[in-house]
Amino acid sequence: MRRRNITLIVGGILTAILLILIVGGNFFRPFDPSALNAGHRLAEPSIPHLLGTDHMGRDVFSRVLDGAGTTLLIALGVVLIGAAGGLLIGGSAGYFGGWLDEIVMRFFDGVTAFPSVLLALVAVSLTGPGTGNVIVILGVLFIPSFARVARGEFLRCKNLDYVKRVRLMGASPLRIMFRHILPNSLPVFLAAVAIGFNNAVLAEASLSYLGIGVQLPQVSLGRMLADSQGYLITAPWIALSTGLAIVLQVFSVSLLADGLQRRED
């Protein structure tokens, strides 16, 4: 058990460190992430500028902290919408079954047949870029993946002995679903939420990289990565620090999700 929990412990520690840096960085940033300084364009990493400066003289470290915070908030919003919708729709389909389950799952099969990033590109192009639109669109597109997990768990639990007993005692379907089945499904569902968070981080970074996600003056890691392409030789620290921030966010939560899944197993 101790060996199996190492992944969970390491993932939890890394995630906590990143959260502290992101949240604390919003209050104790060394520089204004949007402040221009033409005299310090493309400055190498130093004590004042830990990760150097970009082509406009802006402090990269401050911008990475600000961009990581933006990505974190967007990913949390996406996961909240996707998990809530998926839990309600998938849980109902799994518990009641029949025609409801058939209609819901066939519809989700049709939606998931298309790449989610492609659907997001089309939807954002129609509604316009912006943080709010990105959160809502990605959240809706993430509902089918969460719904499949919720459906599987509710389908597995609805015929267990303890559920049959409370059903015979006259408990309502809603009480059975959310008071008795949901708590026993949380470990698996939380692992799916962690995976969904990673997918949301990558999806947001992809949209911002293409220029249709987070818009100026907000800072986005995906937009920073796109801007750093022209300076890969002269100022590689911009792309390296931005890419590393995305990788660390995904890696830490991946370890956390894997640890939760191993604990459940």
Short mmCIF file of C-alpha atoms in Angstrom, two decimals:
data_model
loop_
_atom_site.label_atom_id
_atom_site.label_comp_id
_atom_site.label_asym_id
_atom_site.label_seq_id
_atom_site.Cartn_x
_atom_site.Cartn_y
_atom_site.Cartn_z
CA MET A 1 0.00 0.00 0.00
CA ARG A 2 2.85 2.38 0.82
CA ARG A 3 4.43 1.76 -2.58
CA ARG A 4 1.14 2.26 -4.40
CA ASN A 5 0.47 5.56 -2.60
CA ILE A 6 3.75 7.17 -3.65
CA THR A 7 2.18 8.34 -6.92
CA LEU A 8 -0.71 9.92 -5.05
CA ILE A 9 1.61 11.62 -2.54
CA VAL A 10 3.99 12.98 -5.18
CA GLY A 11 1.11 14.15 -7.36
CA GLY A 12 -0.55 15.85 -4.40
CA ILE A 13 2.68 17.60 -3.37
CA LEU A 14 3.44 18.83 -6.89
CA THR A 15 -0.13 20.04 -7.36
CA ALA A 16 -0.05 21.85 -4.02
CA ILE A 17 3.26 23.56 -4.89
CA LEU A 18 1.92 24.73 -8.24
CA LEU A 19 -1.26 26.04 -6.63
CA ILE A 20 0.77 27.95 -4.05
CA LEU A 21 2.95 29.47 -6.76
CA ILE A 22 0.00 30.40 -8.96
CA VAL A 23 -2.20 31.81 -6.19
CA GLY A 24 0.70 33.48 -4.38
CA GLY A 25 2.07 34.85 -7.65
CA ASN A 26 -1.12 36.82 -8.21
CA PHE A 27 -0.41 38.78 -5.01
CA PHE A 28 3.40 38.87 -4.95
CA ARG A 29 4.47 39.10 -8.58
CA PRO A 30 7.93 40.64 -9.01
CA PHE A 31 6.76 42.70 -12.03
CA ASP A 32 3.57 43.71 -13.75
CA PRO A 33 3.08 40.99 -16.41
CA SER A 34 1.85 43.57 -18.93
CA ALA A 35 4.44 46.28 -18.22
CA LEU A 36 6.56 47.08 -21.29
CA ASN A 37 10.26 47.88 -21.04
CA ALA A 38 11.95 48.47 -24.38
CA GLY A 39 15.33 48.81 -22.70
CA HIS A 40 15.26 45.20 -21.49
CA ARG A 41 14.00 43.36 -24.59
CA LEU A 42 14.97 39.66 -24.72
CA ALA A 43 17.10 39.94 -21.57
CA GLU A 44 18.58 36.63 -20.43
CA PRO A 45 17.52 35.05 -17.11
CA SER A 46 19.03 36.91 -14.19
CA ILE A 47 18.33 37.69 -10.54
CA PRO A 48 15.82 40.49 -11.28
CA HIS A 49 14.24 38.53 -14.13
CA LEU A 50 14.36 34.85 -13.14
CA LEU A 51 13.13 33.65 -16.54
CA GLY A 52 14.34 36.59 -18.61
CA THR A 53 12.17 38.97 -20.59
CA ASP A 54 10.29 38.67 -23.87
CA HIS A 55 10.43 40.70 -27.09
CA MET A 56 8.58 43.58 -25.43
CA GLY A 57 10.67 43.64 -22.28
CA ARG A 58 7.97 42.01 -20.15
CA ASP A 59 9.06 39.77 -17.28
CA VAL A 60 8.55 36.14 -18.37
CA PHE A 61 8.32 34.76 -14.82
CA SER A 62 5.47 37.14 -13.93
CA ARG A 63 3.71 36.34 -17.20
CA VAL A 64 4.05 32.59 -16.68
CA LEU A 65 2.50 32.89 -13.21
CA ASP A 66 -0.32 35.05 -14.57
CA GLY A 67 -0.89 32.77 -17.57
CA ALA A 68 -0.87 29.65 -15.40
CA GLY A 69 -3.50 31.27 -13.17
CA THR A 70 -5.67 32.05 -16.20
CA THR A 71 -5.32 28.48 -17.46
CA LEU A 72 -6.13 27.11 -14.01
CA LEU A 73 -9.34 29.14 -13.70
CA ILE A 74 -10.47 28.19 -17.19
CA ALA A 75 -9.73 24.50 -16.61
CA LEU A 76 -11.62 24.55 -13.29
CA GLY A 77 -14.62 26.22 -14.96
CA VAL A 78 -14.58 23.70 -17.80
CA VAL A 79 -14.35 20.76 -15.41
CA LEU A 80 -17.13 22.16 -13.22
CA ILE A 81 -19.53 22.47 -16.15
CA GLY A 82 -18.53 19.16 -17.71
CA ALA A 83 -18.57 17.17 -14.47
CA ALA A 84 -21.89 18.59 -13.27
CA GLY A 85 -23.59 18.03 -16.62
CA GLY A 86 -22.00 14.62 -17.12
CA LEU A 87 -22.90 13.47 -13.62
CA LEU A 88 -26.54 14.52 -13.98
CA ILE A 89 -27.06 13.19 -17.51
CA GLY A 90 -24.86 10.09 -17.31
CA GLY A 91 -26.04 9.17 -13.81
CA SER A 92 -29.70 9.42 -14.87
CA ALA A 93 -29.05 7.35 -17.99
CA GLY A 94 -27.23 4.67 -16.02
CA TYR A 95 -29.79 4.48 -13.22
CA PHE A 96 -33.02 4.58 -15.22
CA GLY A 97 -31.70 2.81 -18.34
CA GLY A 98 -34.14 1.96 -21.12
CA TRP A 99 -34.92 4.49 -23.84
CA LEU A 100 -33.30 7.34 -21.89
CA ASP A 101 -29.97 5.51 -21.76
CA GLU A 102 -30.20 4.57 -25.44
CA ILE A 103 -30.97 8.11 -26.66
CA VAL A 104 -28.36 9.79 -24.47
CA MET A 105 -25.53 7.42 -25.28
CA ARG A 106 -26.23 7.36 -29.02
CA PHE A 107 -26.22 11.16 -29.05
CA PHE A 108 -22.93 11.25 -27.17
CA ASP A 109 -21.49 8.67 -29.56
CA GLY A 110 -22.25 11.03 -32.42
CA VAL A 111 -20.67 13.99 -30.62
CA THR A 112 -17.50 12.12 -29.65
CA ALA A 113 -17.06 10.89 -33.21
CA PHE A 114 -15.64 14.35 -33.98
CA PRO A 115 -12.42 15.63 -32.39
CA SER A 116 -13.30 17.88 -29.46
CA VAL A 117 -10.69 20.49 -30.40
CA LEU A 118 -12.17 20.72 -33.92
CA LEU A 119 -15.66 21.21 -32.51
CA ALA A 120 -14.29 23.82 -30.13
CA LEU A 121 -12.64 25.66 -33.01
CA VAL A 122 -15.92 25.77 -34.94
CA ALA A 123 -17.95 26.83 -31.89
CA VAL A 124 -15.52 29.56 -30.83
CA SER A 125 -15.34 30.82 -34.40
CA LEU A 126 -19.14 31.17 -34.41
CA THR A 127 -19.56 32.70 -30.95
CA GLY A 128 -16.34 34.73 -30.87
CA PRO A 129 -13.19 34.36 -28.77
CA GLY A 130 -13.03 35.21 -25.10
CA THR A 131 -12.55 33.57 -21.72
CA GLY A 132 -16.26 33.12 -20.99
CA ASN A 133 -17.03 31.57 -24.37
CA VAL A 134 -14.07 29.20 -24.09
CA ILE A 135 -15.17 27.99 -20.65
CA VAL A 136 -18.77 27.36 -21.70
CA ILE A 137 -17.93 25.72 -25.03
CA LEU A 138 -15.23 23.42 -23.65
CA GLY A 139 -17.40 22.60 -20.62
CA VAL A 140 -20.28 21.49 -22.83
CA LEU A 141 -17.94 19.47 -25.06
CA PHE A 142 -16.51 17.70 -22.00
CA ILE A 143 -19.94 16.53 -20.79
CA PRO A 144 -19.96 13.27 -22.85
CA SER A 145 -16.68 12.00 -21.38
CA PHE A 146 -17.85 12.61 -17.81
CA ALA A 147 -21.29 11.19 -18.61
CA ARG A 148 -19.77 7.89 -19.74
CA VAL A 149 -17.92 7.50 -16.44
CA ALA A 150 -21.00 8.42 -14.40
CA ARG A 151 -23.22 6.08 -16.42
CA GLY A 152 -20.86 3.16 -15.91
CA GLU A 153 -20.68 3.67 -12.16
CA PHE A 154 -24.42 4.18 -11.68
CA LEU A 155 -25.12 1.18 -13.89
CA ARG A 156 -22.75 -0.91 -11.77
CA CYS A 157 -24.14 0.21 -8.43
CA LYS A 158 -27.89 0.33 -9.05
CA ASN A 159 -28.35 -3.44 -8.62
CA LEU A 160 -26.10 -3.86 -5.59
CA ASP A 161 -27.68 -5.19 -2.40
CA TYR A 162 -27.53 -1.93 -0.42
CA VAL A 163 -29.28 -0.05 -3.24
CA LYS A 164 -31.99 -2.71 -3.46
CA ARG A 165 -32.58 -2.42 0.29
CA VAL A 166 -33.03 1.35 0.29
CA ARG A 167 -35.26 1.05 -2.78
CA LEU A 168 -37.49 -1.43 -0.91
CA MET A 169 -37.61 0.99 2.02
CA GLY A 170 -39.28 3.51 -0.29
CA ALA A 171 -36.39 5.90 -0.99
CA SER A 172 -36.91 8.15 -4.00
CA PRO A 173 -34.74 7.74 -7.11
CA LEU A 174 -33.02 11.08 -6.49
CA ARG A 175 -32.16 10.11 -2.93
CA ILE A 176 -30.83 6.76 -4.06
CA MET A 177 -28.75 8.32 -6.83
CA PHE A 178 -27.16 11.17 -4.91
CA ARG A 179 -27.25 9.91 -1.32
CA HIS A 180 -26.28 6.26 -1.80
CA ILE A 181 -24.79 5.63 -5.26
CA LEU A 182 -22.83 8.87 -5.80
CA PRO A 183 -20.61 8.60 -2.67
CA ASN A 184 -19.53 5.11 -3.72
CA SER A 185 -18.77 6.33 -7.23
CA LEU A 186 -16.70 9.35 -6.22
CA PRO A 187 -13.21 7.73 -6.28
CA VAL A 188 -13.59 6.71 -9.94
CA PHE A 189 -15.32 9.97 -10.84
CA LEU A 190 -12.62 12.08 -9.17
CA ALA A 191 -9.96 10.32 -11.20
CA ALA A 192 -11.96 11.18 -14.33
CA VAL A 193 -12.19 14.80 -13.15
CA ALA A 194 -8.39 14.97 -12.81
CA ILE A 195 -7.96 13.60 -16.34
CA GLY A 196 -10.58 16.05 -17.60
CA PHE A 197 -8.67 18.90 -15.95
CA ASN A 198 -5.56 17.97 -17.94
CA ASN A 199 -7.53 17.81 -21.16
CA ALA A 200 -9.03 21.21 -20.38
CA VAL A 201 -5.55 22.71 -19.84
CA LEU A 202 -4.35 21.36 -23.18
CA ALA A 203 -7.53 22.40 -25.00
CA GLU A 204 -7.34 25.96 -23.65
CA ALA A 205 -3.66 26.20 -24.52
CA SER A 206 -4.41 24.96 -28.04
CA LEU A 207 -7.18 27.50 -28.62
CA SER A 208 -5.07 30.36 -27.25
CA TYR A 209 -2.12 29.21 -29.33
CA LEU A 210 -4.29 29.52 -32.42
CA GLY A 211 -5.39 32.99 -31.34
CA ILE A 212 -9.08 32.26 -30.67
CA GLY A 213 -8.91 31.57 -26.94
CA VAL A 214 -7.95 34.04 -24.26
CA GLN A 215 -7.60 37.55 -25.68
CA LEU A 216 -5.37 40.48 -24.74
CA PRO A 217 -4.78 41.99 -22.25
CA GLN A 218 -5.22 38.67 -20.43
CA VAL A 219 -2.13 36.47 -20.37
CA SER A 220 -2.36 32.89 -21.63
CA LEU A 221 0.32 30.22 -21.75
CA GLY A 222 -0.87 29.12 -25.19
CA ARG A 223 -0.62 32.67 -26.54
CA MET A 224 2.82 33.08 -24.97
CA LEU A 225 3.95 29.86 -26.63
CA ALA A 226 2.75 31.13 -30.01
CA ASP A 227 4.53 34.48 -29.54
CA SER A 228 7.78 32.76 -28.56
CA GLN A 229 8.05 30.86 -31.87
CA GLY A 230 9.95 33.65 -33.56
CA TYR A 231 12.56 33.72 -30.78
CA LEU A 232 13.42 30.04 -30.35
CA ILE A 233 17.07 30.71 -31.27
CA THR A 234 17.64 34.17 -29.84
CA ALA A 235 15.56 33.75 -26.64
CA PRO A 236 14.78 30.07 -26.05
CA TRP A 237 13.97 30.65 -22.37
CA ILE A 238 10.56 32.09 -23.28
CA ALA A 239 9.32 28.93 -25.02
CA LEU A 240 11.05 26.60 -22.54
CA SER A 241 9.57 28.24 -19.45
CA THR A 242 6.10 28.49 -20.97
CA GLY A 243 6.10 24.91 -22.23
CA LEU A 244 7.47 23.67 -18.89
CA ALA A 245 4.64 25.43 -17.04
CA ILE A 246 2.06 23.60 -19.17
CA VAL A 247 3.86 20.26 -18.78
CA LEU A 248 4.12 20.62 -14.99
CA GLN A 249 0.43 21.43 -14.66
CA VAL A 250 -0.53 18.37 -16.68
CA PHE A 251 2.09 16.10 -15.13
CA SER A 252 1.24 16.88 -11.50
CA VAL A 253 -2.49 16.34 -11.97
CA SER A 254 -1.80 13.18 -14.01
CA LEU A 255 0.14 11.75 -11.07
CA LEU A 256 -2.72 12.72 -8.79
CA ALA A 257 -5.27 11.01 -11.03
CA ASP A 258 -3.13 7.89 -11.35
CA GLY A 259 -2.71 7.77 -7.57
CA LEU A 260 -6.45 8.07 -7.03
CA GLN A 261 -7.09 5.29 -9.54
CA ARG A 262 -4.52 2.99 -7.92
CA ARG A 263 -6.00 3.68 -4.52
CA GLU A 264 -9.44 2.73 -5.81
CA ASP A 265 -8.05 -0.45 -7.41
#
